[in-house]
Amino acid sequence: MRILVTGGAGFIGSCFVRHILKKHKVINLDALTYCGNLENLKDVERNPDYEFVHGNICDKKLIRELVREVDCVVNFAAESHVDNSIKHPEIFIETNVQGTLNLLQACREIGIERFLQVSTDEVYGTLGKTGYFYETTPLAPNSPYSASKASADMLVRAYHETYNMPVLNTRCSNNYGPYQYPEKLIPFFISQLLKDEKVPVYGDGLNVRDWLYVYDHCEAIDVVLHKGKIGEVYNIGGHNEKTNMEITRLILEAMGKDESSIKFVEDRLGHDRRYAISNDKITSELGWKPSLTFEEGIKLTIDWYLKNQDWMKNIESKKVGV
């Protein structure tokens, strides 16, 4: 089988490309915006089953050409940083909504075995101190980023309902692991501490997220792509609820720092208080579950960044790219 992976030079996309190449041929389409990085895939660039195409999912002509060459599409391509969406929401609508629509239209017109949309638990909004997000939870996005992803998810649903298109939709919790762009909490804090700078914690630091190791996420997407029921949504979580302060203290301890390295900053606009995702459906129907505990995964992650400081420095100095 040949798969078109869009956004395959980003954090989760590059890990998925590496994972799925063990089974299938891959065309990786990426626009190489600031968070797309070909350094993430140096180890597979000479693989005969791998092809990279520099391009954008907003390019309708290119999308049609590529869809004709593959059996399935897995769409990771998205603007994803919430702070950036608050400053420039129009960019998120263009890529996350219009880009997804372009993909869906090409896949419908040409015919595709399966289209899998990779989404986020942020489309559900925020939770109180108890409860979980389920696939049936109403969508209630609270940031321009999550609103753009919810809009894309609704288009995916509509193309199934209207055109009977063979779609699948996954929604994941916060990912962590190697190759994550250092604007995100874990790699950013590691980078700051390596430079002996303080780490900024929003508000009181008690916002809760469910953390999922990236390669466990990739395995789950693989399972949904091959075994998932057409038209269905599958939540993917790690059942690792941690406050931002808990994550911060873990990183500080691993790097020999104390809480004097923390600076509390004004809370983010529209900052959801808690996410927690139920894995019941994907576990009971498809047999997937996380392979690593959070303690195992976070140790592997911190060790990777400490051993790959040049990778972070290259990204921060914008020396990487095409």
mmCIF file of C-alpha atoms in Angstrom:
data_model
loop_
_atom_site.group_PDB
_atom_site.id
_atom_site.type_symbol
_atom_site.label_atom_id
_atom_site.label_comp_id
_atom_site.label_asym_id
_atom_site.label_seq_id
_atom_site.Cartn_x
_atom_site.Cartn_y
_atom_site.Cartn_z
ATOM 1 C CA MET A 1 0.000 0.000 0.000
ATOM 2 C CA ARG A 2 1.161 3.558 -0.707
ATOM 3 C CA ILE A 3 0.194 6.311 1.722
ATOM 4 C CA LEU A 4 0.224 10.089 1.314
ATOM 5 C CA VAL A 5 1.215 11.594 4.657
ATOM 6 C CA THR A 6 0.618 15.335 4.765
ATOM 7 C CA GLY A 7 2.604 17.340 7.290
ATOM 8 C CA GLY A 8 5.068 14.483 7.552
ATOM 9 C CA ALA A 9 8.080 16.666 8.406
ATOM 10 C CA GLY A 10 6.522 17.943 11.627
ATOM 11 C CA PHE A 11 6.729 16.402 15.080
ATOM 12 C CA ILE A 12 4.019 13.738 15.047
ATOM 13 C CA GLY A 13 4.004 13.406 11.253
ATOM 14 C CA SER A 14 7.713 12.579 11.044
ATOM 15 C CA CYS A 15 7.409 9.985 13.790
ATOM 16 C CA PHE A 16 4.456 8.441 11.946
ATOM 17 C CA VAL A 17 6.395 8.364 8.657
ATOM 18 C CA ARG A 18 9.232 6.544 10.417
ATOM 19 C CA HIS A 19 6.735 4.122 11.979
ATOM 20 C CA ILE A 20 4.614 3.355 8.905
ATOM 21 C CA LEU A 21 7.607 2.914 6.563
ATOM 22 C CA LYS A 22 8.140 -0.428 8.264
ATOM 23 C CA LYS A 23 4.979 -1.601 6.468
ATOM 24 C CA HIS A 24 4.125 0.658 3.527
ATOM 25 C CA LYS A 25 5.464 3.064 0.927
ATOM 26 C CA VAL A 26 5.115 6.740 1.834
ATOM 27 C CA ILE A 27 4.869 10.041 -0.002
ATOM 28 C CA ASN A 28 5.499 12.818 2.513
ATOM 29 C CA LEU A 29 4.034 16.204 1.571
ATOM 30 C CA ASP A 30 5.116 19.127 3.732
ATOM 31 C CA ALA A 31 5.190 22.890 3.230
ATOM 32 C CA LEU A 32 8.235 23.197 5.517
ATOM 33 C CA THR A 33 6.878 26.154 7.418
ATOM 34 C CA TYR A 34 8.780 27.037 10.578
ATOM 35 C CA CYS A 35 7.900 23.792 12.394
ATOM 36 C CA GLY A 36 8.450 21.459 9.430
ATOM 37 C CA ASN A 37 11.965 20.072 9.539
ATOM 38 C CA LEU A 38 13.614 17.588 7.190
ATOM 39 C CA GLU A 39 16.265 16.965 9.854
ATOM 40 C CA ASN A 40 13.525 14.925 11.570
ATOM 41 C CA LEU A 41 13.727 12.339 8.776
ATOM 42 C CA LYS A 42 17.446 12.157 8.001
ATOM 43 C CA ASP A 43 17.472 8.472 8.928
ATOM 44 C CA VAL A 44 14.866 7.530 6.270
ATOM 45 C CA GLU A 45 15.554 9.983 3.429
ATOM 46 C CA ARG A 46 17.389 7.317 1.389
ATOM 47 C CA ASN A 47 14.752 4.639 1.964
ATOM 48 C CA PRO A 48 13.539 3.487 -1.506
ATOM 49 C CA ASP A 49 9.967 3.350 -0.170
ATOM 50 C CA TYR A 50 10.058 7.008 0.891
ATOM 51 C CA GLU A 51 9.493 10.118 -1.236
ATOM 52 C CA PHE A 52 9.427 13.721 -0.053
ATOM 53 C CA VAL A 53 7.438 16.413 -1.859
ATOM 54 C CA HIS A 54 7.783 20.067 -0.888
ATOM 55 C CA GLY A 55 4.329 21.574 -1.165
ATOM 56 C CA ASN A 56 1.196 22.825 0.550
ATOM 57 C CA ILE A 57 -2.207 21.207 1.051
ATOM 58 C CA CYS A 58 -3.680 24.503 -0.163
ATOM 59 C CA ASP A 59 -2.237 23.754 -3.626
ATOM 60 C CA LYS A 60 -5.199 22.040 -5.296
ATOM 61 C CA LYS A 61 -3.331 21.001 -8.446
ATOM 62 C CA LEU A 62 -0.496 19.366 -6.509
ATOM 63 C CA ILE A 63 -2.904 17.603 -4.169
ATOM 64 C CA ARG A 64 -4.780 16.026 -7.078
ATOM 65 C CA GLU A 65 -1.526 14.833 -8.645
ATOM 66 C CA LEU A 66 -0.389 13.174 -5.418
ATOM 67 C CA VAL A 67 -3.736 11.609 -4.496
ATOM 68 C CA ARG A 68 -3.743 9.805 -7.855
ATOM 69 C CA GLU A 69 -0.530 8.010 -6.798
ATOM 70 C CA VAL A 70 -1.681 6.617 -3.433
ATOM 71 C CA ASP A 71 -4.189 4.317 -1.785
ATOM 72 C CA CYS A 72 -4.719 6.208 1.493
ATOM 73 C CA VAL A 73 -4.219 9.694 2.904
ATOM 74 C CA VAL A 74 -3.279 10.521 6.510
ATOM 75 C CA ASN A 75 -3.601 14.249 7.177
ATOM 76 C CA PHE A 76 -1.301 15.698 9.845
ATOM 77 C CA ALA A 77 -0.798 19.010 8.034
ATOM 78 C CA ALA A 78 -1.898 21.810 10.350
ATOM 79 C CA GLU A 79 -0.908 24.985 12.080
ATOM 80 C CA SER A 80 -0.986 23.877 15.710
ATOM 81 C CA HIS A 81 0.407 26.387 18.204
ATOM 82 C CA VAL A 82 -2.434 27.980 20.209
ATOM 83 C CA ASP A 83 -0.536 31.194 20.974
ATOM 84 C CA ASN A 84 0.094 31.724 17.255
ATOM 85 C CA SER A 85 -3.596 31.154 16.495
ATOM 86 C CA ILE A 86 -4.529 33.929 18.902
ATOM 87 C CA LYS A 87 -2.225 36.343 17.050
ATOM 88 C CA HIS A 88 -2.918 35.186 13.471
ATOM 89 C CA PRO A 89 -6.166 33.173 13.281
ATOM 90 C CA GLU A 90 -6.504 33.638 9.513
ATOM 91 C CA ILE A 91 -3.471 31.423 8.849
ATOM 92 C CA PHE A 92 -5.106 28.607 10.807
ATOM 93 C CA ILE A 93 -8.325 28.833 8.820
ATOM 94 C CA GLU A 94 -6.439 28.749 5.533
ATOM 95 C CA THR A 95 -4.348 25.665 6.332
ATOM 96 C CA ASN A 96 -6.487 23.701 8.767
ATOM 97 C CA VAL A 97 -9.889 24.269 7.160
ATOM 98 C CA GLN A 98 -9.337 25.151 3.485
ATOM 99 C CA GLY A 99 -6.380 22.761 3.214
ATOM 100 C CA THR A 100 -8.404 19.880 4.640
ATOM 101 C CA LEU A 101 -11.262 20.709 2.269
ATOM 102 C CA ASN A 102 -8.855 20.563 -0.684
ATOM 103 C CA LEU A 103 -7.684 17.121 0.396
ATOM 104 C CA LEU A 104 -11.217 15.836 0.880
ATOM 105 C CA GLN A 105 -12.344 17.135 -2.494
ATOM 106 C CA ALA A 106 -9.411 15.542 -4.321
ATOM 107 C CA CYS A 107 -9.892 12.237 -2.505
ATOM 108 C CA ARG A 108 -13.615 12.207 -3.327
ATOM 109 C CA GLU A 109 -13.125 13.037 -7.002
ATOM 110 C CA ILE A 110 -10.269 10.599 -7.589
ATOM 111 C CA GLY A 111 -11.336 7.858 -5.194
ATOM 112 C CA ILE A 112 -9.337 6.768 -2.164
ATOM 113 C CA GLU A 113 -9.431 3.655 0.013
ATOM 114 C CA ARG A 114 -9.253 5.590 3.285
ATOM 115 C CA PHE A 115 -8.802 9.185 4.437
ATOM 116 C CA LEU A 116 -7.684 9.612 8.044
ATOM 117 C CA GLN A 117 -7.906 13.041 9.691
ATOM 118 C CA VAL A 118 -5.578 13.508 12.679
ATOM 119 C CA SER A 119 -7.170 15.893 15.159
ATOM 120 C CA THR A 120 -6.958 16.947 18.799
ATOM 121 C CA ASP A 121 -8.857 16.685 22.074
ATOM 122 C CA GLU A 122 -8.866 20.493 22.146
ATOM 123 C CA VAL A 123 -11.931 20.452 19.863
ATOM 124 C CA TYR A 124 -13.961 19.331 22.900
ATOM 125 C CA GLY A 125 -13.158 22.467 24.907
ATOM 126 C CA THR A 126 -12.431 22.209 28.614
ATOM 127 C CA LEU A 127 -13.358 19.902 31.496
ATOM 128 C CA GLY A 128 -14.009 20.440 35.179
ATOM 129 C CA LYS A 129 -12.156 18.503 37.858
ATOM 130 C CA THR A 130 -13.859 15.225 36.913
ATOM 131 C CA GLY A 131 -15.004 13.424 33.784
ATOM 132 C CA TYR A 132 -13.523 12.592 30.399
ATOM 133 C CA PHE A 133 -13.859 13.498 26.757
ATOM 134 C CA TYR A 134 -15.639 10.772 24.776
ATOM 135 C CA GLU A 135 -16.167 10.535 21.043
ATOM 136 C CA THR A 136 -19.772 11.627 21.678
ATOM 137 C CA THR A 137 -18.771 14.740 23.651
ATOM 138 C CA PRO A 138 -20.096 17.855 21.854
ATOM 139 C CA LEU A 139 -17.431 19.986 20.206
ATOM 140 C CA ALA A 140 -16.838 23.277 22.035
ATOM 141 C CA PRO A 141 -13.506 24.772 20.886
ATOM 142 C CA ASN A 142 -12.170 27.752 22.827
ATOM 143 C CA SER A 143 -9.260 29.002 20.692
ATOM 144 C CA PRO A 144 -8.899 29.846 16.995
ATOM 145 C CA TYR A 145 -6.638 26.769 16.680
ATOM 146 C CA SER A 146 -9.156 24.346 18.171
ATOM 147 C CA ALA A 147 -11.991 26.005 16.243
ATOM 148 C CA SER A 148 -10.105 25.435 12.984
ATOM 149 C CA LYS A 149 -9.512 21.777 13.860
ATOM 150 C CA ALA A 150 -13.153 21.296 14.857
ATOM 151 C CA SER A 151 -14.206 22.834 11.540
ATOM 152 C CA ALA A 152 -11.956 20.413 9.666
ATOM 153 C CA ASP A 153 -13.389 17.491 11.632
ATOM 154 C CA MET A 154 -16.903 18.561 10.684
ATOM 155 C CA LEU A 155 -15.930 18.690 7.014
ATOM 156 C CA VAL A 156 -14.550 15.147 7.296
ATOM 157 C CA ARG A 157 -17.822 13.997 8.836
ATOM 158 C CA ALA A 158 -19.847 15.822 6.166
ATOM 159 C CA TYR A 159 -17.918 14.184 3.324
ATOM 160 C CA HIS A 160 -18.738 10.792 4.779
ATOM 161 C CA GLU A 161 -22.397 11.585 5.372
ATOM 162 C CA THR A 162 -22.949 13.385 2.053
ATOM 163 C CA TYR A 163 -20.674 11.507 -0.329
ATOM 164 C CA ASN A 164 -20.158 8.227 1.549
ATOM 165 C CA MET A 165 -16.429 8.905 1.505
ATOM 166 C CA PRO A 166 -14.319 6.363 3.471
ATOM 167 C CA VAL A 167 -13.077 8.616 6.269
ATOM 168 C CA LEU A 168 -11.679 8.087 9.750
ATOM 169 C CA ASN A 169 -11.023 10.680 12.459
ATOM 170 C CA THR A 170 -8.660 10.458 15.438
ATOM 171 C CA ARG A 171 -8.426 12.944 18.317
ATOM 172 C CA CYS A 172 -5.384 12.765 20.538
ATOM 173 C CA SER A 173 -4.249 14.230 23.835
ATOM 174 C CA ASN A 174 -0.999 16.184 24.329
ATOM 175 C CA ASN A 175 1.888 14.401 22.624
ATOM 176 C CA TYR A 176 5.455 14.354 23.888
ATOM 177 C CA GLY A 177 8.620 12.692 22.623
ATOM 178 C CA PRO A 178 11.552 13.286 20.247
ATOM 179 C CA TYR A 179 11.533 15.796 17.361
ATOM 180 C CA GLN A 180 8.937 18.136 18.894
ATOM 181 C CA TYR A 181 9.384 21.750 17.827
ATOM 182 C CA PRO A 182 10.816 23.699 20.785
ATOM 183 C CA GLU A 183 7.901 26.095 21.145
ATOM 184 C CA LYS A 184 6.022 23.352 23.002
ATOM 185 C CA LEU A 185 6.263 22.968 26.763
ATOM 186 C CA ILE A 186 8.669 20.054 27.252
ATOM 187 C CA PRO A 187 11.336 20.828 24.614
ATOM 188 C CA PHE A 188 11.023 24.578 25.238
ATOM 189 C CA PHE A 189 11.628 24.193 28.962
ATOM 190 C CA ILE A 190 14.584 21.874 28.341
ATOM 191 C CA SER A 191 16.045 24.396 25.898
ATOM 192 C CA GLN A 192 15.578 27.271 28.359
ATOM 193 C CA LEU A 193 17.244 25.370 31.192
ATOM 194 C CA LEU A 194 20.174 24.369 28.999
ATOM 195 C CA LYS A 195 20.763 28.103 28.490
ATOM 196 C CA ASP A 196 20.388 28.736 32.264
ATOM 197 C CA GLU A 197 17.239 30.739 31.633
ATOM 198 C CA LYS A 198 14.000 30.595 33.584
ATOM 199 C CA VAL A 199 10.980 28.617 32.350
ATOM 200 C CA PRO A 200 7.675 30.551 32.003
ATOM 201 C CA VAL A 201 4.641 28.881 33.573
ATOM 202 C CA TYR A 202 1.205 30.215 32.641
ATOM 203 C CA GLY A 203 -1.052 31.382 35.493
ATOM 204 C CA ASP A 204 -0.933 29.133 38.547
ATOM 205 C CA GLY A 205 0.508 26.181 36.623
ATOM 206 C CA LEU A 206 -2.417 23.945 37.544
ATOM 207 C CA ASN A 207 -3.878 23.452 34.057
ATOM 208 C CA VAL A 208 -4.177 19.708 33.483
ATOM 209 C CA ARG A 209 -3.306 17.800 30.315
ATOM 210 C CA ASP A 210 -3.352 14.102 29.413
ATOM 211 C CA TRP A 211 0.090 13.188 28.002
ATOM 212 C CA LEU A 212 0.657 10.620 25.241
ATOM 213 C CA TYR A 213 4.031 9.350 24.015
ATOM 214 C CA VAL A 214 4.295 10.148 20.311
ATOM 215 C CA TYR A 215 5.172 6.635 19.103
ATOM 216 C CA ASP A 216 2.213 5.205 21.026
ATOM 217 C CA HIS A 217 0.096 7.742 19.157
ATOM 218 C CA CYS A 218 1.613 6.632 15.840
ATOM 219 C CA GLU A 219 0.809 2.992 16.584
ATOM 220 C CA ALA A 220 -2.776 3.980 17.408
ATOM 221 C CA ILE A 221 -3.168 5.847 14.103
ATOM 222 C CA ASP A 222 -1.773 2.795 12.309
ATOM 223 C CA VAL A 223 -4.354 0.578 14.031
ATOM 224 C CA VAL A 224 -7.227 2.948 13.179
ATOM 225 C CA LEU A 225 -6.091 3.236 9.547
ATOM 226 C CA HIS A 226 -6.106 -0.541 9.083
ATOM 227 C CA LYS A 227 -8.861 -1.688 11.447
ATOM 228 C CA GLY A 228 -11.042 1.322 12.186
ATOM 229 C CA LYS A 229 -14.699 1.422 11.183
ATOM 230 C CA ILE A 230 -15.335 3.842 8.322
ATOM 231 C CA GLY A 231 -17.006 7.068 9.435
ATOM 232 C CA GLU A 232 -15.995 6.696 13.069
ATOM 233 C CA VAL A 233 -14.050 8.938 15.471
ATOM 234 C CA TYR A 234 -11.455 7.399 17.807
ATOM 235 C CA ASN A 235 -10.030 9.194 20.825
ATOM 236 C CA ILE A 236 -6.368 8.443 21.594
ATOM 237 C CA GLY A 237 -5.031 9.291 25.045
ATOM 238 C CA GLY A 238 -2.324 8.206 27.430
ATOM 239 C CA HIS A 239 -4.313 8.265 30.704
ATOM 240 C CA ASN A 240 -1.507 10.391 32.143
ATOM 241 C CA GLU A 241 -3.111 13.485 33.623
ATOM 242 C CA LYS A 242 -0.495 15.944 34.843
ATOM 243 C CA THR A 243 -0.595 19.611 35.781
ATOM 244 C CA ASN A 244 1.834 21.926 34.042
ATOM 245 C CA MET A 245 3.603 22.316 37.387
ATOM 246 C CA GLU A 246 4.081 18.551 37.688
ATOM 247 C CA ILE A 247 5.654 18.438 34.219
ATOM 248 C CA THR A 248 7.819 21.453 35.066
ATOM 249 C CA ARG A 249 9.100 19.866 38.283
ATOM 250 C CA LEU A 250 9.922 16.607 36.482
ATOM 251 C CA ILE A 251 12.026 18.501 33.943
ATOM 252 C CA LEU A 252 13.715 20.597 36.646
ATOM 253 C CA GLU A 253 14.621 17.488 38.619
ATOM 254 C CA ALA A 254 15.964 15.664 35.545
ATOM 255 C CA MET A 255 18.187 18.635 34.744
ATOM 256 C CA GLY A 256 19.425 19.307 38.265
ATOM 257 C CA LYS A 257 17.475 22.554 38.696
ATOM 258 C CA ASP A 258 15.127 23.806 41.404
ATOM 259 C CA GLU A 259 12.010 25.981 41.432
ATOM 260 C CA SER A 260 14.060 29.156 41.416
ATOM 261 C CA SER A 261 14.238 28.499 37.653
ATOM 262 C CA ILE A 262 10.483 29.088 37.311
ATOM 263 C CA LYS A 263 8.860 32.394 36.452
ATOM 264 C CA PHE A 264 5.069 32.639 36.524
ATOM 265 C CA VAL A 265 3.601 34.644 33.631
ATOM 266 C CA GLU A 266 0.162 36.005 32.751
ATOM 267 C CA ASP A 267 -2.208 33.222 31.740
ATOM 268 C CA ARG A 268 -2.897 32.548 28.071
ATOM 269 C CA LEU A 269 -6.128 33.917 26.585
ATOM 270 C CA GLY A 270 -8.829 31.221 26.397
ATOM 271 C CA HIS A 271 -6.613 28.768 28.306
ATOM 272 C CA ASP A 272 -8.574 25.533 28.816
ATOM 273 C CA ARG A 273 -8.301 24.297 32.397
ATOM 274 C CA ARG A 274 -8.313 20.550 31.958
ATOM 275 C CA TYR A 275 -8.278 17.921 29.201
ATOM 276 C CA ALA A 276 -8.751 14.219 29.864
ATOM 277 C CA ILE A 277 -9.568 11.701 27.160
ATOM 278 C CA SER A 278 -11.242 8.291 27.310
ATOM 279 C CA ASN A 279 -9.516 5.457 25.446
ATOM 280 C CA ASP A 280 -12.410 3.053 25.962
ATOM 281 C CA LYS A 281 -13.516 2.871 22.327
ATOM 282 C CA ILE A 282 -10.147 2.279 20.647
ATOM 283 C CA THR A 283 -9.122 -0.134 23.405
ATOM 284 C CA SER A 284 -12.288 -2.236 23.378
ATOM 285 C CA GLU A 285 -12.947 -2.188 19.609
ATOM 286 C CA LEU A 286 -9.446 -2.180 18.117
ATOM 287 C CA GLY A 287 -7.265 -3.545 20.936
ATOM 288 C CA TRP A 288 -4.841 -0.607 21.174
ATOM 289 C CA LYS A 289 -3.384 0.651 24.432
ATOM 290 C CA PRO A 290 -0.284 2.705 25.313
ATOM 291 C CA SER A 291 2.923 0.673 25.540
ATOM 292 C CA LEU A 292 4.812 3.030 27.867
ATOM 293 C CA THR A 293 4.039 4.504 31.254
ATOM 294 C CA PHE A 294 4.474 8.248 31.522
ATOM 295 C CA GLU A 295 7.520 7.742 33.736
ATOM 296 C CA GLU A 296 9.171 5.608 31.026
ATOM 297 C CA GLY A 297 8.215 7.951 28.217
ATOM 298 C CA ILE A 298 9.283 11.192 29.874
ATOM 299 C CA LYS A 299 12.686 9.727 30.742
ATOM 300 C CA LEU A 300 13.225 8.677 27.108
ATOM 301 C CA THR A 301 12.088 12.116 25.962
ATOM 302 C CA ILE A 302 14.316 14.191 28.237
ATOM 303 C CA ASP A 303 17.291 11.931 27.477
ATOM 304 C CA TRP A 304 16.691 12.377 23.726
ATOM 305 C CA TYR A 305 16.722 16.178 23.925
ATOM 306 C CA LEU A 306 19.822 16.224 26.089
ATOM 307 C CA LYS A 307 21.602 13.956 23.577
ATOM 308 C CA ASN A 308 20.371 15.951 20.571
ATOM 309 C CA GLN A 309 21.131 19.523 21.578
ATOM 310 C CA ASP A 310 22.507 20.283 18.111
ATOM 311 C CA TRP A 311 19.099 19.422 16.643
ATOM 312 C CA MET A 312 17.467 22.033 18.900
ATOM 313 C CA LYS A 313 20.161 24.634 18.215
ATOM 314 C CA ASN A 314 19.741 24.157 14.469
ATOM 315 C CA ILE A 315 16.009 24.723 14.676
ATOM 316 C CA GLU A 316 16.340 27.736 16.950
ATOM 317 C CA SER A 317 18.874 29.325 14.591
ATOM 318 C CA LYS A 318 16.629 28.474 11.581
ATOM 319 C CA LYS A 319 19.435 26.680 9.780
ATOM 320 C CA VAL A 320 17.322 23.703 8.793
ATOM 321 C CA GLY A 321 14.841 23.436 5.924
ATOM 322 C CA VAL A 322 14.644 22.177 2.369
#
